[in-house]
Structures are given as C-alpha cells and as structure tokens.
mmCIF file of C-alpha atoms in Angstrom:
data_model
loop_
_atom_site.group_PDB
_atom_site.id
_atom_site.type_symbol
_atom_site.label_atom_id
_atom_site.label_comp_id
_atom_site.label_asym_id
_atom_site.label_seq_id
_atom_site.Cartn_x
_atom_site.Cartn_y
_atom_site.Cartn_z
ATOM 1 C CA MET K 1 36.442 51.683 -57.505
ATOM 2 C CA THR K 2 36.863 54.367 -54.912
ATOM 3 C CA VAL K 3 34.063 55.633 -52.738
ATOM 4 C CA THR K 4 34.225 59.021 -54.533
ATOM 5 C CA GLU K 5 33.819 57.348 -57.891
ATOM 6 C CA PHE K 6 30.908 55.256 -56.639
ATOM 7 C CA LEU K 7 29.143 58.325 -55.220
ATOM 8 C CA SER K 8 29.693 60.145 -58.503
ATOM 9 C CA ILE K 9 28.075 57.292 -60.436
ATOM 10 C CA ALA K 10 25.157 57.265 -58.030
ATOM 11 C CA LYS K 11 24.669 61.013 -58.450
ATOM 12 C CA GLU K 12 24.859 60.868 -62.243
ATOM 13 C CA SER K 13 22.261 58.012 -62.346
ATOM 14 C CA ASN K 14 20.028 60.024 -60.068
ATOM 15 C CA TYR K 15 20.387 57.211 -57.477
ATOM 16 C CA ASN K 16 18.681 54.688 -59.718
ATOM 17 C CA LEU K 17 19.767 51.334 -58.267
ATOM 18 C CA LEU K 18 19.439 49.528 -61.599
ATOM 19 C CA ASP K 19 21.708 52.033 -63.382
ATOM 20 C CA ILE K 20 24.149 52.013 -60.498
ATOM 21 C CA TYR K 21 24.218 48.173 -60.516
ATOM 22 C CA LYS K 22 25.006 48.171 -64.269
ATOM 23 C CA GLN K 23 28.010 50.434 -63.732
ATOM 24 C CA ALA K 24 29.170 49.066 -60.346
ATOM 25 C CA PRO K 25 27.660 45.598 -59.759
ATOM 26 C CA ASN K 26 30.215 44.429 -57.215
ATOM 27 C CA GLU K 27 29.881 47.497 -55.083
ATOM 28 C CA ILE K 28 26.068 47.226 -55.087
ATOM 29 C CA LEU K 29 26.196 43.592 -53.971
ATOM 30 C CA ILE K 30 28.589 44.510 -51.198
ATOM 31 C CA ILE K 31 26.301 47.307 -50.025
ATOM 32 C CA ILE K 32 23.240 45.045 -50.144
ATOM 33 C CA GLY K 33 25.134 42.421 -48.180
ATOM 34 C CA ILE K 34 26.093 44.994 -45.600
ATOM 35 C CA ILE K 35 22.513 46.197 -45.341
ATOM 36 C CA VAL K 36 21.168 42.649 -44.977
ATOM 37 C CA PHE K 37 23.802 41.822 -42.401
ATOM 38 C CA THR K 38 22.993 44.968 -40.482
ATOM 39 C CA ILE K 39 19.293 44.137 -40.530
ATOM 40 C CA LEU K 40 20.001 40.616 -39.318
ATOM 41 C CA VAL K 41 22.205 41.887 -36.519
ATOM 42 C CA ILE K 42 19.541 44.356 -35.483
ATOM 43 C CA TYR K 43 16.888 41.615 -35.673
ATOM 44 C CA PHE K 44 19.069 39.271 -33.623
ATOM 45 C CA LEU K 45 19.735 41.951 -31.019
ATOM 46 C CA ILE K 46 16.061 42.853 -30.802
ATOM 47 C CA ARG K 47 15.050 39.199 -30.624
ATOM 48 C CA ARG K 48 17.691 38.486 -27.996
ATOM 49 C CA SER K 49 16.569 41.504 -26.026
ATOM 50 C CA VAL K 50 12.963 40.254 -26.191
ATOM 51 C CA LYS K 51 14.086 36.776 -25.110
ATOM 52 C CA ILE K 52 16.062 38.203 -22.217
ATOM 53 C CA SER K 53 13.123 40.372 -21.234
ATOM 54 C CA SER K 54 10.810 37.336 -21.392
ATOM 55 C CA ALA K 55 13.219 35.292 -19.275
ATOM 56 C CA VAL K 56 13.399 38.082 -16.705
ATOM 57 C CA LYS K 57 9.599 38.254 -16.629
ATOM 58 C CA LEU K 58 9.540 34.455 -16.290
ATOM 59 C CA VAL K 59 11.529 34.723 -13.062
ATOM 60 C CA ASP K 60 8.902 37.112 -11.717
ATOM 61 C CA LYS K 61 6.069 34.847 -12.888
ATOM 62 C CA ILE K 62 7.533 31.874 -11.031
ATOM 63 C CA GLN K 63 7.212 33.813 -7.796
ATOM 64 C CA ASP K 64 3.537 34.513 -8.584
ATOM 65 C CA SER K 65 2.558 30.951 -9.491
ATOM 66 C CA LYS K 66 -0.850 29.960 -8.074
ATOM 67 C CA THR K 67 -0.562 26.187 -8.538
ATOM 68 C CA TYR K 68 2.270 23.685 -8.538
ATOM 69 C CA ASP K 69 1.642 22.748 -12.174
ATOM 70 C CA GLU K 70 1.926 26.410 -13.152
ATOM 71 C CA TYR K 71 5.093 26.741 -11.087
ATOM 72 C CA ASN K 72 6.628 23.586 -12.561
ATOM 73 C CA GLN K 73 5.851 24.657 -16.125
ATOM 74 C CA ARG K 74 7.536 28.027 -15.598
ATOM 75 C CA ILE K 75 10.619 26.742 -13.788
ATOM 76 C CA SER K 76 11.063 24.090 -16.489
ATOM 77 C CA ALA K 77 11.036 26.877 -19.075
ATOM 78 C CA LEU K 78 13.601 28.800 -17.008
ATOM 79 C CA VAL K 79 15.863 25.738 -16.904
ATOM 80 C CA ASP K 80 15.925 25.854 -20.720
ATOM 81 C CA GLU K 81 16.349 29.617 -20.954
ATOM 82 C CA LEU K 82 18.964 30.320 -18.260
ATOM 83 C CA PRO K 83 22.054 28.993 -20.101
ATOM 84 C CA LYS K 84 21.110 30.977 -23.252
ATOM 85 C CA ARG K 85 19.950 34.372 -21.997
ATOM 86 C CA GLY K 86 23.007 35.913 -20.437
ATOM 87 C CA LEU K 87 24.158 37.411 -17.196
ATOM 88 C CA LYS K 88 21.159 39.679 -16.693
ATOM 89 C CA VAL K 89 18.783 36.746 -16.268
ATOM 90 C CA ALA K 90 21.245 35.074 -13.886
ATOM 91 C CA ASP K 91 21.462 38.248 -11.807
ATOM 92 C CA VAL K 92 17.667 38.616 -11.653
ATOM 93 C CA LEU K 93 17.333 34.955 -10.674
ATOM 94 C CA ASN K 94 19.962 35.391 -7.993
ATOM 95 C CA ALA K 95 18.041 38.312 -6.528
ATOM 96 C CA SER K 96 14.788 36.312 -6.533
ATOM 97 C CA LYS K 97 16.084 32.891 -5.483
ATOM 98 C CA ASP K 98 14.840 33.065 -1.880
ATOM 99 C CA HIS K 99 11.379 34.199 -2.963
ATOM 100 C CA ILE K 100 11.174 31.334 -5.458
ATOM 101 C CA LEU K 101 12.186 28.863 -2.755
ATOM 102 C CA PHE K 102 9.506 30.249 -0.448
ATOM 103 C CA ARG K 103 6.894 29.905 -3.205
ATOM 104 C CA THR K 104 7.993 26.279 -3.646
ATOM 105 C CA SER K 105 7.345 25.539 0.016
ATOM 106 C CA LYS K 106 3.941 27.228 -0.062
ATOM 107 C CA LEU K 107 2.771 25.274 -3.098
ATOM 108 C CA LEU K 108 3.851 21.937 -1.609
ATOM 109 C CA ALA K 109 2.498 22.573 1.884
ATOM 110 C CA ASN K 110 -1.003 21.088 1.529
ATOM 111 C CA MET K 111 -0.168 18.030 -0.563
ATOM 112 C CA SER K 112 -0.284 14.458 0.679
ATOM 113 C CA ILE K 113 3.074 13.015 1.688
ATOM 114 C CA SER K 114 2.963 10.734 -1.347
ATOM 115 C CA ASP K 115 2.612 13.739 -3.673
ATOM 116 C CA LYS K 116 5.204 15.695 -1.703
ATOM 117 C CA ILE K 117 7.789 12.984 -2.275
ATOM 118 C CA ASP K 118 7.159 13.069 -6.032
ATOM 119 C CA LYS K 119 7.198 16.873 -6.198
ATOM 120 C CA TYR K 120 10.257 17.317 -3.992
ATOM 121 C CA LEU K 121 12.175 14.931 -6.230
ATOM 122 C CA GLU K 122 11.020 16.905 -9.253
ATOM 123 C CA VAL K 123 11.927 20.302 -7.778
ATOM 124 C CA SER K 124 15.287 19.006 -6.584
ATOM 125 C CA SER K 125 16.091 17.900 -10.120
ATOM 126 C CA LYS K 126 15.097 21.308 -11.511
ATOM 127 C CA TYR K 127 17.257 23.105 -8.946
ATOM 128 C CA LYS K 128 20.245 20.980 -9.906
ATOM 129 C CA GLN K 129 19.663 21.900 -13.548
ATOM 130 C CA LEU K 130 19.515 25.593 -12.630
ATOM 131 C CA ALA K 131 22.807 25.222 -10.772
ATOM 132 C CA ASP K 132 24.415 23.584 -13.793
ATOM 133 C CA GLY K 133 22.934 26.159 -16.162
ATOM 134 C CA SER K 134 24.310 29.088 -14.150
ATOM 135 C CA THR K 135 27.955 27.954 -13.972
ATOM 136 C CA LYS K 136 28.931 29.780 -17.209
ATOM 137 C CA TYR K 137 28.089 33.146 -15.623
ATOM 138 C CA LYS K 138 30.628 32.750 -12.799
ATOM 139 C CA ASN K 139 27.972 33.729 -10.257
ATOM 140 C CA LYS K 140 29.189 31.619 -7.360
ATOM 141 C CA GLU K 141 26.390 32.658 -5.032
ATOM 142 C CA LEU K 142 23.675 31.624 -7.497
ATOM 143 C CA THR K 143 25.307 28.333 -8.488
ATOM 144 C CA GLU K 144 26.074 27.266 -4.921
ATOM 145 C CA PHE K 145 22.571 28.214 -3.759
ATOM 146 C CA TYR K 146 20.790 25.976 -6.244
ATOM 147 C CA ASP K 147 23.330 23.189 -5.946
ATOM 148 C CA THR K 148 22.971 23.174 -2.156
ATOM 149 C CA LYS K 149 19.200 23.550 -2.152
ATOM 150 C CA SER K 150 18.767 20.694 -4.629
ATOM 151 C CA LYS K 151 20.257 18.441 -1.936
ATOM 152 C CA ASP K 152 18.690 20.151 1.076
ATOM 153 C CA LEU K 153 15.206 19.815 -0.399
ATOM 154 C CA LEU K 154 15.541 16.046 -0.071
ATOM 155 C CA ASN K 155 17.947 15.567 2.824
ATOM 156 C CA ILE K 156 16.355 18.167 5.089
ATOM 157 C CA ASN K 157 12.986 19.448 3.854
ATOM 158 C CA LEU K 158 11.538 16.181 2.570
ATOM 159 C CA ASN K 159 12.855 14.193 5.532
ATOM 160 C CA GLU K 160 11.218 16.703 7.863
ATOM 161 C CA GLU K 161 7.949 16.414 5.928
ATOM 162 C CA ILE K 162 8.064 12.614 6.252
ATOM 163 C CA ALA K 163 8.844 12.858 9.975
ATOM 164 C CA TYR K 164 5.989 15.297 10.509
ATOM 165 C CA TYR K 165 3.681 12.946 8.604
ATOM 166 C CA TYR K 166 4.313 9.810 10.653
ATOM 167 C CA GLN K 167 4.365 11.719 13.932
ATOM 168 C CA ASP K 168 0.928 13.171 13.166
ATOM 169 C CA THR K 169 -0.763 10.149 11.548
ATOM 170 C CA TYR K 170 -3.011 7.453 13.041
ATOM 171 C CA PHE K 171 -2.102 4.788 10.447
ATOM 172 C CA THR K 172 -5.507 3.797 9.138
ATOM 173 C CA VAL K 173 -6.271 1.915 5.925
ATOM 174 C CA GLU K 174 -6.515 5.268 4.139
ATOM 175 C CA GLU K 175 -2.787 5.825 4.756
ATOM 176 C CA ILE K 176 -1.585 2.680 2.961
ATOM 177 C CA ASN K 177 -0.546 4.487 -0.241
ATOM 178 C CA ASN K 178 1.336 7.146 1.696
ATOM 179 C CA VAL K 179 3.220 4.588 3.787
ATOM 180 C CA ASN K 180 4.063 2.528 0.701
ATOM 181 C CA ARG K 181 5.411 5.633 -1.053
ATOM 182 C CA ILE K 182 7.603 6.477 1.949
ATOM 183 C CA VAL K 183 8.965 2.913 2.018
ATOM 184 C CA GLN K 184 9.616 3.017 -1.703
ATOM 185 C CA TYR K 185 11.451 6.342 -1.441
ATOM 186 C CA ALA K 186 13.438 5.295 1.642
ATOM 187 C CA ASN K 187 14.650 2.179 -0.146
ATOM 188 C CA THR K 188 16.200 4.336 -2.871
ATOM 189 C CA GLN K 189 18.408 6.008 -0.267
ATOM 190 C CA GLU K 190 21.849 4.857 0.821
ATOM 191 C CA ASP K 191 20.567 4.092 4.329
ATOM 192 C CA PRO K 192 16.775 3.424 4.358
ATOM 193 C CA SER K 193 16.798 2.995 8.133
ATOM 194 C CA LEU K 194 17.318 6.732 8.652
ATOM 195 C CA ILE K 195 13.728 7.222 7.482
ATOM 196 C CA LEU K 196 12.098 3.874 8.214
ATOM 197 C CA THR K 197 13.386 3.103 11.711
ATOM 198 C CA PRO K 198 11.869 6.256 13.298
ATOM 199 C CA MET K 199 8.597 5.670 11.428
ATOM 200 C CA ILE K 200 8.419 2.027 12.557
ATOM 201 C CA ASN K 201 9.220 3.073 16.129
ATOM 202 C CA THR K 202 6.344 5.541 15.967
ATOM 203 C CA ILE K 203 3.947 2.846 14.718
ATOM 204 C CA ASN K 204 5.098 0.583 17.546
ATOM 205 C CA GLN K 205 4.054 3.205 20.084
ATOM 206 C CA PHE K 206 0.412 2.515 19.186
ATOM 207 C CA SER K 207 -1.468 -0.275 20.951
ATOM 208 C CA TYR K 208 -1.496 -3.292 18.678
ATOM 209 C CA GLY K 209 -3.942 -5.062 21.004
ATOM 210 C CA TYR K 210 -6.519 -2.274 21.364
ATOM 211 C CA ASN K 211 -6.309 -0.242 18.144
ATOM 212 C CA LEU K 212 -8.716 -1.837 15.669
ATOM 213 C CA GLU K 213 -7.925 0.746 12.968
ATOM 214 C CA LEU K 214 -4.223 -0.064 13.259
ATOM 215 C CA PHE K 215 -5.082 -3.778 13.079
ATOM 216 C CA LYS K 216 -6.994 -3.195 9.820
ATOM 217 C CA PHE K 217 -4.133 -1.041 8.519
ATOM 218 C CA ILE K 218 -1.684 -3.907 9.114
ATOM 219 C CA GLU K 219 -4.029 -6.363 7.371
ATOM 220 C CA ALA K 220 -4.057 -4.090 4.309
ATOM 221 C CA LEU K 221 -0.263 -3.842 4.065
ATOM 222 C CA ASP K 222 1.368 -5.589 1.126
ATOM 223 C CA GLU K 223 4.699 -7.329 1.635
ATOM 224 C CA LYS K 224 6.078 -6.254 -1.746
ATOM 225 C CA SER K 225 5.128 -2.590 -1.346
ATOM 226 C CA SER K 226 5.507 -2.116 2.412
ATOM 227 C CA LYS K 227 8.566 -4.319 2.996
ATOM 228 C CA GLN K 228 10.160 -3.311 6.320
ATOM 229 C CA VAL K 229 6.909 -1.884 7.708
ATOM 230 C CA TYR K 230 5.000 -5.024 6.687
ATOM 231 C CA LYS K 231 7.597 -7.274 8.341
ATOM 232 C CA ASN K 232 7.636 -5.315 11.604
ATOM 233 C CA CYS K 233 3.867 -4.968 11.959
ATOM 234 C CA ASN K 234 3.007 -8.549 11.071
ATOM 235 C CA GLU K 235 5.632 -9.877 13.480
ATOM 236 C CA LYS K 236 4.049 -7.741 16.203
ATOM 237 C CA VAL K 237 0.560 -9.062 15.425
ATOM 238 C CA GLU K 238 1.820 -12.653 15.346
ATOM 239 C CA GLU K 239 3.460 -12.184 18.736
ATOM 240 C CA LEU K 240 0.331 -10.485 20.051
ATOM 241 C CA LEU K 241 -1.921 -13.403 19.132
ATOM 242 C CA THR K 242 0.388 -16.281 20.028
ATOM 243 C CA SER K 243 2.615 -15.282 22.950
ATOM 244 C CA GLY K 244 -0.204 -15.267 25.512
ATOM 245 C CA GLU K 245 1.394 -12.246 27.167
ATOM 246 C CA SER K 246 -0.776 -9.475 25.670
ATOM 247 C CA GLU K 247 -4.377 -8.390 25.845
ATOM 248 C CA VAL K 248 -6.302 -8.278 22.572
ATOM 249 C CA SER K 249 -9.417 -6.132 22.739
ATOM 250 C CA ILE K 250 -12.937 -7.451 22.345
ATOM 251 C CA ASN K 251 -13.282 -5.247 19.244
ATOM 252 C CA ILE K 252 -10.404 -6.993 17.505
ATOM 253 C CA LEU K 253 -11.547 -10.473 18.551
ATOM 254 C CA ASP K 254 -15.088 -9.731 17.350
ATOM 255 C CA TYR K 255 -13.636 -8.402 14.095
ATOM 256 C CA LEU K 256 -11.720 -11.654 13.568
ATOM 257 C CA LEU K 257 -14.811 -13.719 14.302
ATOM 258 C CA GLU K 258 -16.873 -11.648 11.862
ATOM 259 C CA LYS K 259 -14.221 -12.258 9.213
ATOM 260 C CA ALA K 260 -14.391 -16.009 9.868
ATOM 261 C CA GLU K 261 -10.811 -16.032 11.138
ATOM 262 C CA ASN K 262 -12.038 -17.965 14.166
ATOM 263 C CA GLN K 263 -8.951 -20.126 14.542
ATOM 264 C CA LYS K 264 -6.858 -17.080 15.470
ATOM 265 C CA VAL K 265 -9.326 -16.349 18.280
ATOM 266 C CA TYR K 266 -9.372 -19.974 19.443
ATOM 267 C CA ASP K 267 -5.568 -20.120 19.544
ATOM 268 C CA TYR K 268 -5.340 -16.790 21.353
ATOM 269 C CA ILE K 269 -7.839 -17.765 24.071
ATOM 270 C CA SER K 270 -6.387 -21.232 24.633
ATOM 271 C CA SER K 271 -2.841 -19.853 25.059
ATOM 272 C CA LEU K 272 -3.632 -16.664 27.031
ATOM 273 C CA LYS K 273 -1.549 -16.419 30.216
ATOM 274 C CA ILE K 274 -3.282 -13.418 31.826
ATOM 275 C CA THR K 275 -5.771 -14.851 34.323
ATOM 276 C CA SER K 276 -7.768 -11.662 34.874
ATOM 277 C CA TYR K 277 -8.203 -11.049 31.152
ATOM 278 C CA LEU K 278 -9.105 -14.687 30.474
ATOM 279 C CA GLN K 279 -11.816 -14.327 33.126
ATOM 280 C CA GLN K 280 -13.101 -11.205 31.383
ATOM 281 C CA LEU K 281 -13.211 -12.920 28.012
ATOM 282 C CA HIS K 282 -14.884 -15.954 29.588
ATOM 283 C CA ASP K 283 -17.660 -13.807 31.003
ATOM 284 C CA LEU K 284 -18.225 -12.199 27.589
ATOM 285 C CA TYR K 285 -17.833 -15.189 25.281
ATOM 286 C CA PHE K 286 -18.186 -18.551 26.997
ATOM 287 C CA ASP K 287 -21.413 -20.341 26.051
ATOM 288 C CA LYS K 288 -22.745 -17.136 24.480
ATOM 289 C CA LYS K 289 -21.759 -17.447 20.829
ATOM 290 C CA GLU K 290 -23.197 -20.849 19.898
ATOM 291 C CA ASP K 291 -19.669 -21.850 18.930
ATOM 292 C CA ILE K 292 -18.602 -25.022 20.707
ATOM 293 C CA THR K 293 -15.026 -24.692 19.427
ATOM 294 C CA LEU K 294 -14.786 -21.252 21.004
ATOM 295 C CA ASP K 295 -16.085 -22.681 24.287
ATOM 296 C CA LEU K 296 -13.604 -25.549 24.132
ATOM 297 C CA ALA K 297 -10.790 -23.009 23.633
ATOM 298 C CA PHE K 298 -11.518 -21.704 27.143
ATOM 299 C CA ILE K 299 -11.565 -25.237 28.515
ATOM 300 C CA ALA K 300 -8.201 -25.907 26.799
ATOM 301 C CA ASN K 301 -6.601 -23.020 28.707
ATOM 302 C CA PRO K 302 -5.007 -24.403 31.911
ATOM 303 C CA LEU K 303 -5.459 -21.167 33.906
ATOM 304 C CA LYS K 304 -7.851 -21.449 36.835
ATOM 305 C CA ILE K 305 -10.739 -19.020 36.606
ATOM 306 C CA THR K 306 -14.312 -18.917 37.863
ATOM 307 C CA SER K 307 -16.191 -21.085 35.403
ATOM 308 C CA GLU K 308 -18.823 -23.794 34.989
ATOM 309 C CA TYR K 309 -16.901 -25.931 32.547
ATOM 310 C CA LYS K 310 -18.087 -29.257 34.015
ATOM 311 C CA SER K 311 -21.751 -28.286 33.960
ATOM 312 C CA TYR K 312 -21.327 -27.097 30.387
ATOM 313 C CA LEU K 313 -19.749 -30.396 29.314
ATOM 314 C CA ASP K 314 -22.324 -32.477 31.173
ATOM 315 C CA GLU K 315 -25.187 -30.646 29.533
ATOM 316 C CA SER K 316 -23.587 -30.822 26.096
ATOM 317 C CA LEU K 317 -22.924 -34.557 26.408
ATOM 318 C CA THR K 318 -26.370 -35.265 27.801
ATOM 319 C CA SER K 319 -28.082 -33.330 25.017
ATOM 320 C CA ASN K 320 -26.087 -35.221 22.398
ATOM 321 C CA TRP K 321 -25.865 -38.595 24.142
ATOM 322 C CA ARG K 322 -26.504 -40.603 21.005
ATOM 323 C CA ASN K 323 -24.388 -38.383 18.695
ATOM 324 C CA SER K 324 -21.102 -40.274 18.410
ATOM 325 C CA GLU K 325 -19.453 -37.535 16.344
ATOM 326 C CA HIS K 326 -20.273 -34.910 18.973
ATOM 327 C CA ILE K 327 -19.037 -37.102 21.812
ATOM 328 C CA GLU K 328 -15.833 -37.936 19.948
ATOM 329 C CA PHE K 329 -15.221 -34.254 19.202
ATOM 330 C CA ILE K 330 -15.644 -33.357 22.872
ATOM 331 C CA SER K 331 -13.470 -36.221 24.079
ATOM 332 C CA LYS K 332 -10.539 -35.192 21.882
ATOM 333 C CA ALA K 333 -10.603 -31.537 22.933
ATOM 334 C CA PRO K 334 -7.676 -30.404 25.141
ATOM 335 C CA GLY K 335 -8.585 -29.868 28.788
ATOM 336 C CA VAL K 336 -11.757 -31.966 28.771
ATOM 337 C CA LEU K 337 -10.095 -34.839 30.660
ATOM 338 C CA ASP K 338 -8.990 -32.437 33.409
ATOM 339 C CA VAL K 339 -12.505 -31.032 33.768
ATOM 340 C CA LEU K 340 -14.401 -34.334 33.721
ATOM 341 C CA GLY K 341 -11.915 -36.388 35.687
ATOM 342 C CA HIS K 342 -10.650 -39.850 34.787
ATOM 343 C CA MET K 343 -13.759 -41.750 35.905
ATOM 344 C CA GLU K 344 -16.236 -39.686 33.902
ATOM 345 C CA PHE K 345 -13.856 -39.517 30.970
ATOM 346 C CA ARG K 346 -13.622 -43.345 31.014
ATOM 347 C CA THR K 347 -17.419 -43.472 31.037
ATOM 348 C CA LEU K 348 -17.401 -41.118 28.042
ATOM 349 C CA ILE K 349 -15.033 -43.408 26.167
ATOM 350 C CA GLU K 350 -17.139 -46.452 27.055
ATOM 351 C CA ARG K 351 -20.210 -44.648 25.799
ATOM 352 C CA MET K 352 -18.442 -43.975 22.519
ATOM 353 C CA ASP K 353 -17.489 -47.677 22.296
ATOM 354 C CA ASN K 354 -21.085 -48.727 23.063
ATOM 355 C CA ILE K 355 -22.473 -46.404 20.430
ATOM 356 C CA SER K 356 -19.903 -47.731 17.997
ATOM 357 C CA LEU K 357 -20.874 -51.299 18.895
ATOM 358 C CA GLU K 358 -24.584 -50.472 18.627
ATOM 359 C CA ASN K 359 -23.999 -48.925 15.241
ATOM 360 C CA GLU K 360 -22.013 -51.954 14.134
ATOM 361 C CA ASN K 361 -24.727 -54.353 15.347
ATOM 362 C CA LYS K 362 -27.349 -52.242 13.687
ATOM 363 C CA ARG K 363 -25.384 -52.342 10.484
ATOM 364 C CA MET K 364 -25.037 -56.140 10.659
ATOM 365 C CA VAL K 365 -28.771 -56.544 11.344
ATOM 366 C CA GLU K 366 -29.594 -54.298 8.412
ATOM 367 C CA GLU K 367 -27.270 -56.320 6.192
ATOM 368 C CA ALA K 368 -28.866 -59.602 7.405
ATOM 369 C CA LEU K 369 -32.329 -58.229 6.720
ATOM 370 C CA THR K 370 -31.246 -57.132 3.281
ATOM 371 C CA ILE K 371 -29.845 -60.605 2.556
ATOM 372 C CA ALA K 372 -32.974 -62.270 3.923
ATOM 373 C CA LYS K 373 -35.238 -60.097 1.795
ATOM 374 C CA ARG K 374 -33.155 -60.911 -1.239
ATOM 375 C CA ALA K 375 -33.332 -64.663 -0.476
ATOM 376 C CA GLU K 376 -37.075 -64.440 -0.023
ATOM 377 C CA SER K 377 -37.381 -62.663 -3.329
ATOM 378 C CA ILE K 378 -35.349 -65.376 -5.072
ATOM 379 C CA ALA K 379 -37.410 -68.170 -3.428
ATOM 380 C CA LEU K 380 -40.683 -66.589 -4.509
ATOM 381 C CA GLU K 381 -39.388 -66.248 -8.025
ATOM 382 C CA ALA K 382 -38.363 -69.934 -8.085
ATOM 383 C CA GLN K 383 -41.745 -71.051 -6.691
ATOM 384 C CA SER K 384 -43.486 -69.063 -9.389
ATOM 385 C CA LEU K 385 -41.504 -70.853 -12.050
ATOM 386 C CA ASN K 386 -42.392 -74.334 -10.596
ATOM 387 C CA LYS K 387 -46.154 -73.650 -10.776
ATOM 388 C CA ARG K 388 -46.196 -72.940 -14.509
ATOM 389 C CA PRO K 389 -47.804 -75.856 -16.665
ATOM 390 C CA VAL K 390 -45.533 -77.997 -18.805
ATOM 391 C CA ILE K 391 -46.657 -77.960 -22.458
ATOM 392 C CA VAL K 392 -45.598 -81.034 -24.535
ATOM 393 C CA PRO K 393 -45.637 -80.525 -28.276
ATOM 394 C CA SER K 394 -48.110 -82.855 -30.100
ATOM 395 C CA THR K 395 -46.865 -85.566 -32.523
ATOM 396 C CA PRO K 396 -48.473 -85.411 -36.000
ATOM 397 C CA SER K 397 -50.572 -88.573 -36.961
ATOM 398 C CA ASN K 398 -49.719 -90.775 -39.920
#
C-alpha cells in the first residue's frame, strides 16, 4: 500500500485508528513501532543527557567535598560513570583535575600518618581507575595525568608525608600504631630500606640512655609488627645496658627498679666502665635502697671510686653474724674478696664453717634428745605394764 492510499483510508475513516487498523493492519503496526522506537530514542537521549549532566555536576561536587568520606564516595561514583558518559565528562574532568588533586591534599592534611597511608593507597587506586576509564576518549593529557599521579601519590607525596612524620615525632608509646603502619607499608615496597633506613636513623639520633619516653616506646614495640624498627631499637638498648660504655639516666634506672627488672640495673652497674658516672650512681644509690643486691653490684664493679665498701660489709656481717645464709650470700658476691682482703675473707669462711658445725652439733643434740625422750617413754610404758597384778583363773571344785 502506498502512502497516498494509506492517507486516503485514514481520511475516509475520519482518522479512527480501529477502522484504519482493519483496512491496513500492517501499516498501523509499522507506524506504532516507529512511534515507540522514536519515543525510546528520545527517552534514551534525554536519560543520557541527564546522566552526562549528573556526571559533570559530580566532577564539580568532588572539588567541593567537605570530608574525605564524601570525597571518596563521589570519586568512586565518577570512576563508574567516566567510561560510560562520553567525551564531555572527560573534558570537564580534564579541566578540573588539578583542583581535584588539591582538594585531595587538603582533605588528607590533618590525618594521622597511619590513616594517610590507608587513604593515599585508596586514592592512588581510584586515580589509576580514572586513567584506565579515560583511555577510550583519546585524551592523552587526562589519561597521562591520572596515570602519573596514581604513582606520584605514593612514590612522592606519601613518602614525603612519612618523612615529615618521623622527622617531627618524639616516638612515644602513643606513636606505636603509626610506626607499625609505616613498617607494614614499607615492607610491601620493592625496597623497604628507602623508607625504613631514614626513619631508623632518625630514631637513633635520640638519646637512648636519657630519653625515658623513647625507652618506654621501645618496650612497647612488637617484633612481629615493628620488625626492622624493633630489631634496631632493642639491639641499641641491649648494647646500652651491657656494654658499660654508655650512661643510663637515673630516670630509666628508677623505672626499671619500679618495674622489678632489677637484674638489668645490677648488671649495668657492675659492668659500667665510666668512673665518674659510677661515682654519681654510687652517691645516689649505694646503701640507700635497702637492696643488698644493688649494693653488691657496686662492689662487684672493679673501678676505683670514693666509697665505704669495707665499712658497709663489716656492718652487714656484724649485724647478721649468726645468719649463715646472709654470710654465705655475701661471701659469694663478686668483689667482696678484694674489699675484705684475704685474711678477713678467710675469717668469714671460718665463721661460716663454725656456724655450719654449730648447726650440725645442735642438730645431733636435738636428735639425741629426741631419741632419749622416746627411750624414756618406752621404759615408762614397760614399767607400767610390770606393776599390773597377775590374775589367775579359779579352778571349779568337784
């Protein structure tokens, strides 16, 4: 049927669709299909236009984000929208890319270094996705910008943030989580030493012997979480306390004594090789803590300082002259022989032998008395039995 014929039928039926359909059903279906298709195309174009407009507005909203969560939600939505919304969105994003980057830096500025590491990794991933999503639009500037920045955010920006952190931190117990997060991140890199070596060198610039907060920080480190930092710091503390070449402050020594880690203090004092500092510690600690082991640690140190070691030992031995355990403990302590001299030390040993002999004699006497008392008890019991009357049973008469 020609168009003229179809229009004639429509005119004759007074444009009644039902009458037209009866006379030209195929043509009506075709027209309806065309109308529906046209409506769908218009709907699709309108919807696409709305989507493009929303994506363009989204780019502007990212720049106005007030919080990181708001920013992250919007840029995540843009990652999904960019590959689907056409060149216009890519062009708008390209024009706004520097502003978005600046907003990123502002939102991350006041976070802890631990949070910054997590967020920089997240943003870097999003930037890489934006770079990949923009490749179809052949916008080299846009694609290269986000591809480059996704790497620079970690290799430059984050590394600078970490460097600023450890250069401006006092490494107290409160910083443990931040340090652990840095170590964890560094160990995901090809060369962890690029991050960790400068940080460890910075920690080593602090005084291990006089910084009590650093000492507590090191105590709180965990080998599994802190790894290289834990190894470095604990080796430094071990050397500090055992080499005899370093001063350890009164604050740290008092802290160890309060924590009942006395043996570390004893070992440090007995091995200290700095005469002037040993003298200072002697004046502060010796015979002032009611800790005989601490006092003996000074006596064990061979350095010559101004002291009254002999008077101290004489008084201690005199006050505990009959206490064999106390005398034995003193006699076995390093340095006591040198202070007392061989003659007095021999007298000390003889006294120990005499006490031991006295104790042995006392024990034997006590055992003899115990045996004697037991024998007496048995004899009395036997005598009691002998005094009892003998009863003979009577014989019945016939």
